[in-house]
CSV table of C-alpha atoms and ligand atoms in Angstrom, one decimal:
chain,number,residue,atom,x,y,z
E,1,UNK,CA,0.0,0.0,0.0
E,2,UNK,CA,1.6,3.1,-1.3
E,3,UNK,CA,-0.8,5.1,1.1
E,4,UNK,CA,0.8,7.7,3.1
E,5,UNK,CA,-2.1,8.4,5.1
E,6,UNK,CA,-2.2,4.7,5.4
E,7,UNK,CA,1.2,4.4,6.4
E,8,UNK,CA,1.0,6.7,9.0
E,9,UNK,CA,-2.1,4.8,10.4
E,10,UNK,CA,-0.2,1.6,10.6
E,11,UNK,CA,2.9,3.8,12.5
E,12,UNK,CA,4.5,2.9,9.3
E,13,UNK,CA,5.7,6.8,8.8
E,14,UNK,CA,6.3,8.8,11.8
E,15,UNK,CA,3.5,11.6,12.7
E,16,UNK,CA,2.8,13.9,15.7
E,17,UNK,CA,-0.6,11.8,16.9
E,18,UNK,CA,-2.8,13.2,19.1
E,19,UNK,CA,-5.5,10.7,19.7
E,20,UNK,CA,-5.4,7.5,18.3
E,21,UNK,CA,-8.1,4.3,18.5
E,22,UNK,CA,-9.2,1.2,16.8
E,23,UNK,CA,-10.4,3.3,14.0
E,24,UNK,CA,-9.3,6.5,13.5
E,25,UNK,CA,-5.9,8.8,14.2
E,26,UNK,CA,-5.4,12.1,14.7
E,27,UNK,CA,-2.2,13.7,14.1
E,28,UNK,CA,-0.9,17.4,13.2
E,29,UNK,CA,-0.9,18.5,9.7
E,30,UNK,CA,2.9,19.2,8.7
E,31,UNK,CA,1.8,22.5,6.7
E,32,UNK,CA,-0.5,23.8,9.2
E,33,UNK,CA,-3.0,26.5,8.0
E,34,UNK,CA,-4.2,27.4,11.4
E,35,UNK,CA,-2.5,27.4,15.2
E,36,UNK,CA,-4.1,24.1,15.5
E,37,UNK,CA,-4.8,22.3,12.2
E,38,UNK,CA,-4.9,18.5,12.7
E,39,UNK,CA,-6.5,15.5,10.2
E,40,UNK,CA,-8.8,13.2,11.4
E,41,UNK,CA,-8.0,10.0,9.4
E,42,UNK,CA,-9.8,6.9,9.6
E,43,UNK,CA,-8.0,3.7,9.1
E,44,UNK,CA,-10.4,2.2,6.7
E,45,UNK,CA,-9.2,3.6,3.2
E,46,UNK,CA,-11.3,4.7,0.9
E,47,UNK,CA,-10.7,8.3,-1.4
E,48,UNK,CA,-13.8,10.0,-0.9
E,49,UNK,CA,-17.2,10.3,0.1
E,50,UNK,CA,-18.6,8.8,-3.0
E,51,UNK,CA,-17.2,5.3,-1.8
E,52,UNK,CA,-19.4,5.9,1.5
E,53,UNK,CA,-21.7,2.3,2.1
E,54,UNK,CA,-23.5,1.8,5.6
E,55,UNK,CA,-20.2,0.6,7.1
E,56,UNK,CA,-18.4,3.7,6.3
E,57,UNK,CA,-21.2,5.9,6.7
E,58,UNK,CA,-22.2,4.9,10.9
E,59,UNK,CA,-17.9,5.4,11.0
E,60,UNK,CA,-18.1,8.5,10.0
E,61,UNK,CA,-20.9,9.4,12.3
E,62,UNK,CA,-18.8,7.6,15.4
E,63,UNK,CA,-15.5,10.1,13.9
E,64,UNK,CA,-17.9,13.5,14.2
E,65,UNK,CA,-18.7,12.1,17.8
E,66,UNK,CA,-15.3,11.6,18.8
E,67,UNK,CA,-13.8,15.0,17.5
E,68,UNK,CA,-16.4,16.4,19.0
E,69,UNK,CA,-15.9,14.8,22.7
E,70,UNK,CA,-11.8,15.4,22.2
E,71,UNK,CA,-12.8,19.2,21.7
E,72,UNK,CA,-10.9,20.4,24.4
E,73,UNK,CA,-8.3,17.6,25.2
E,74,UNK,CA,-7.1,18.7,21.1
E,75,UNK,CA,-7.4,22.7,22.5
E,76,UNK,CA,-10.5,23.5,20.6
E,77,UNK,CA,-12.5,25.1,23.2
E,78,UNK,CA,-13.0,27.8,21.8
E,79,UNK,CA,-14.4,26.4,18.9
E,80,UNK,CA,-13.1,24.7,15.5
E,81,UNK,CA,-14.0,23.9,11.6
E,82,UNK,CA,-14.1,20.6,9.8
E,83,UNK,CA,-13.1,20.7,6.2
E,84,UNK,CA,-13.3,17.3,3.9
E,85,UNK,CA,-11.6,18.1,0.8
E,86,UNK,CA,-13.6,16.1,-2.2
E,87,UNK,CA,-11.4,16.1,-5.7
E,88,UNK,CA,-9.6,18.3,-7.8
E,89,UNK,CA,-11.4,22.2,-7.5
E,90,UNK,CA,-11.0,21.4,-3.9
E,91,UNK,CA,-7.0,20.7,-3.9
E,92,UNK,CA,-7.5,17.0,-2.4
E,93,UNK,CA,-3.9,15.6,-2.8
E,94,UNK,CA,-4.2,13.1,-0.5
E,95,UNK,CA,-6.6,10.4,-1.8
E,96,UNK,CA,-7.1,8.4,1.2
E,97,UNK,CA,-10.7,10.3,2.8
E,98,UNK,CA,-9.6,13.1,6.3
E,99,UNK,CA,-11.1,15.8,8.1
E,100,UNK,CA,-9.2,18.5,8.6
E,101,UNK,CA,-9.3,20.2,12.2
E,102,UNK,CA,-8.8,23.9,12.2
E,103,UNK,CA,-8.9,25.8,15.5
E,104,UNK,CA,-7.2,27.3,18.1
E,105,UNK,CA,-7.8,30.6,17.2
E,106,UNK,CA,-10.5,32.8,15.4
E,107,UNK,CA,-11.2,31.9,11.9
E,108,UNK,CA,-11.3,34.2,8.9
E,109,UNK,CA,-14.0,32.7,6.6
H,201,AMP,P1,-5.8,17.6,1.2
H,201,AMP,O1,-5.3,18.8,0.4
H,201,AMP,O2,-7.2,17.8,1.7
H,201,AMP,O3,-5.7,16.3,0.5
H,201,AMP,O4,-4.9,17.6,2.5
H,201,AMP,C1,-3.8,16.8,2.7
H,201,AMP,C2,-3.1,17.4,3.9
H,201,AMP,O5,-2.1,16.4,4.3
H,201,AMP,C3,-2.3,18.7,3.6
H,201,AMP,O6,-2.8,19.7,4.5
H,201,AMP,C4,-0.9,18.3,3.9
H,201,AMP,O7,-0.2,19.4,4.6
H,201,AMP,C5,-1.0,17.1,4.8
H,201,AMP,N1,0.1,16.2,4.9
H,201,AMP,C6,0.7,15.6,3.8
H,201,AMP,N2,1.6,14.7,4.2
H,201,AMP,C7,1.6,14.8,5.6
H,201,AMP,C8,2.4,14.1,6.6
H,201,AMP,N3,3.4,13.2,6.3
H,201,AMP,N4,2.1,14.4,7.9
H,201,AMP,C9,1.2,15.3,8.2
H,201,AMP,N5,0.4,15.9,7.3
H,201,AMP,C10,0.6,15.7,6.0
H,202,ZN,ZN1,-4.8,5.1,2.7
């Protein structure tokens, strides 16, 4: 598996992790576009949101849960965005699916 996001999953590639479980990890972004800007990556790999199916789907729910109970353990108290980044016009370069964590500070829009 050529994954990086994968590879850093597996502890494969080294990464500043945060929070880590049985199906997701949370590490800092290395080109962070915020104080605090971390990716939320589950393990499972799939590209985008068009490959979701039931599985993937109650995962994702269980991942909004979790970021949202590790709100201030991650320093987000004051609030944070979520950005999934779908495809080309959005800049996805990373083709293994991650929300992006910004916070830590106000946001401009
Ligand atoms: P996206 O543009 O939505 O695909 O986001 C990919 C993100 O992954 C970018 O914000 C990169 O800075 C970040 N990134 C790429 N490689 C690494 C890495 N090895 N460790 C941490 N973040 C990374
Ligand atoms: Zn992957």
């Amino acid at each position: 598996m050529s994954c990086i996001f994968c590879k850093i999953a597996a502890g494969e590639i080294p990464s500043a992790k945060l929070y880590e479980d049985e199906e997701i990890v949370i590490f800092k972004d290395i080109e962070p576009k915020a104080k605090i800007h971390l990716l939320c990556v589950p393990k499972d790999h799939f590209a985008t949101l068009a490959e979701l199916n039931d599985e993937r789907s109650a995962l994702l729910g269980r991942t909004f849960a979790k970021i949202a109970r590790l709100r201030d353990g991650l320093g987000l108290t004051g609030g944070y965005r979520l950005i999934v980044n779908q495809g080309e016009d959005a800049g996805q370069t990373v083709h293994h699916l991650h929300i992006h964590i910004l916070g830590g500070e106000p946001l401009p829009w």
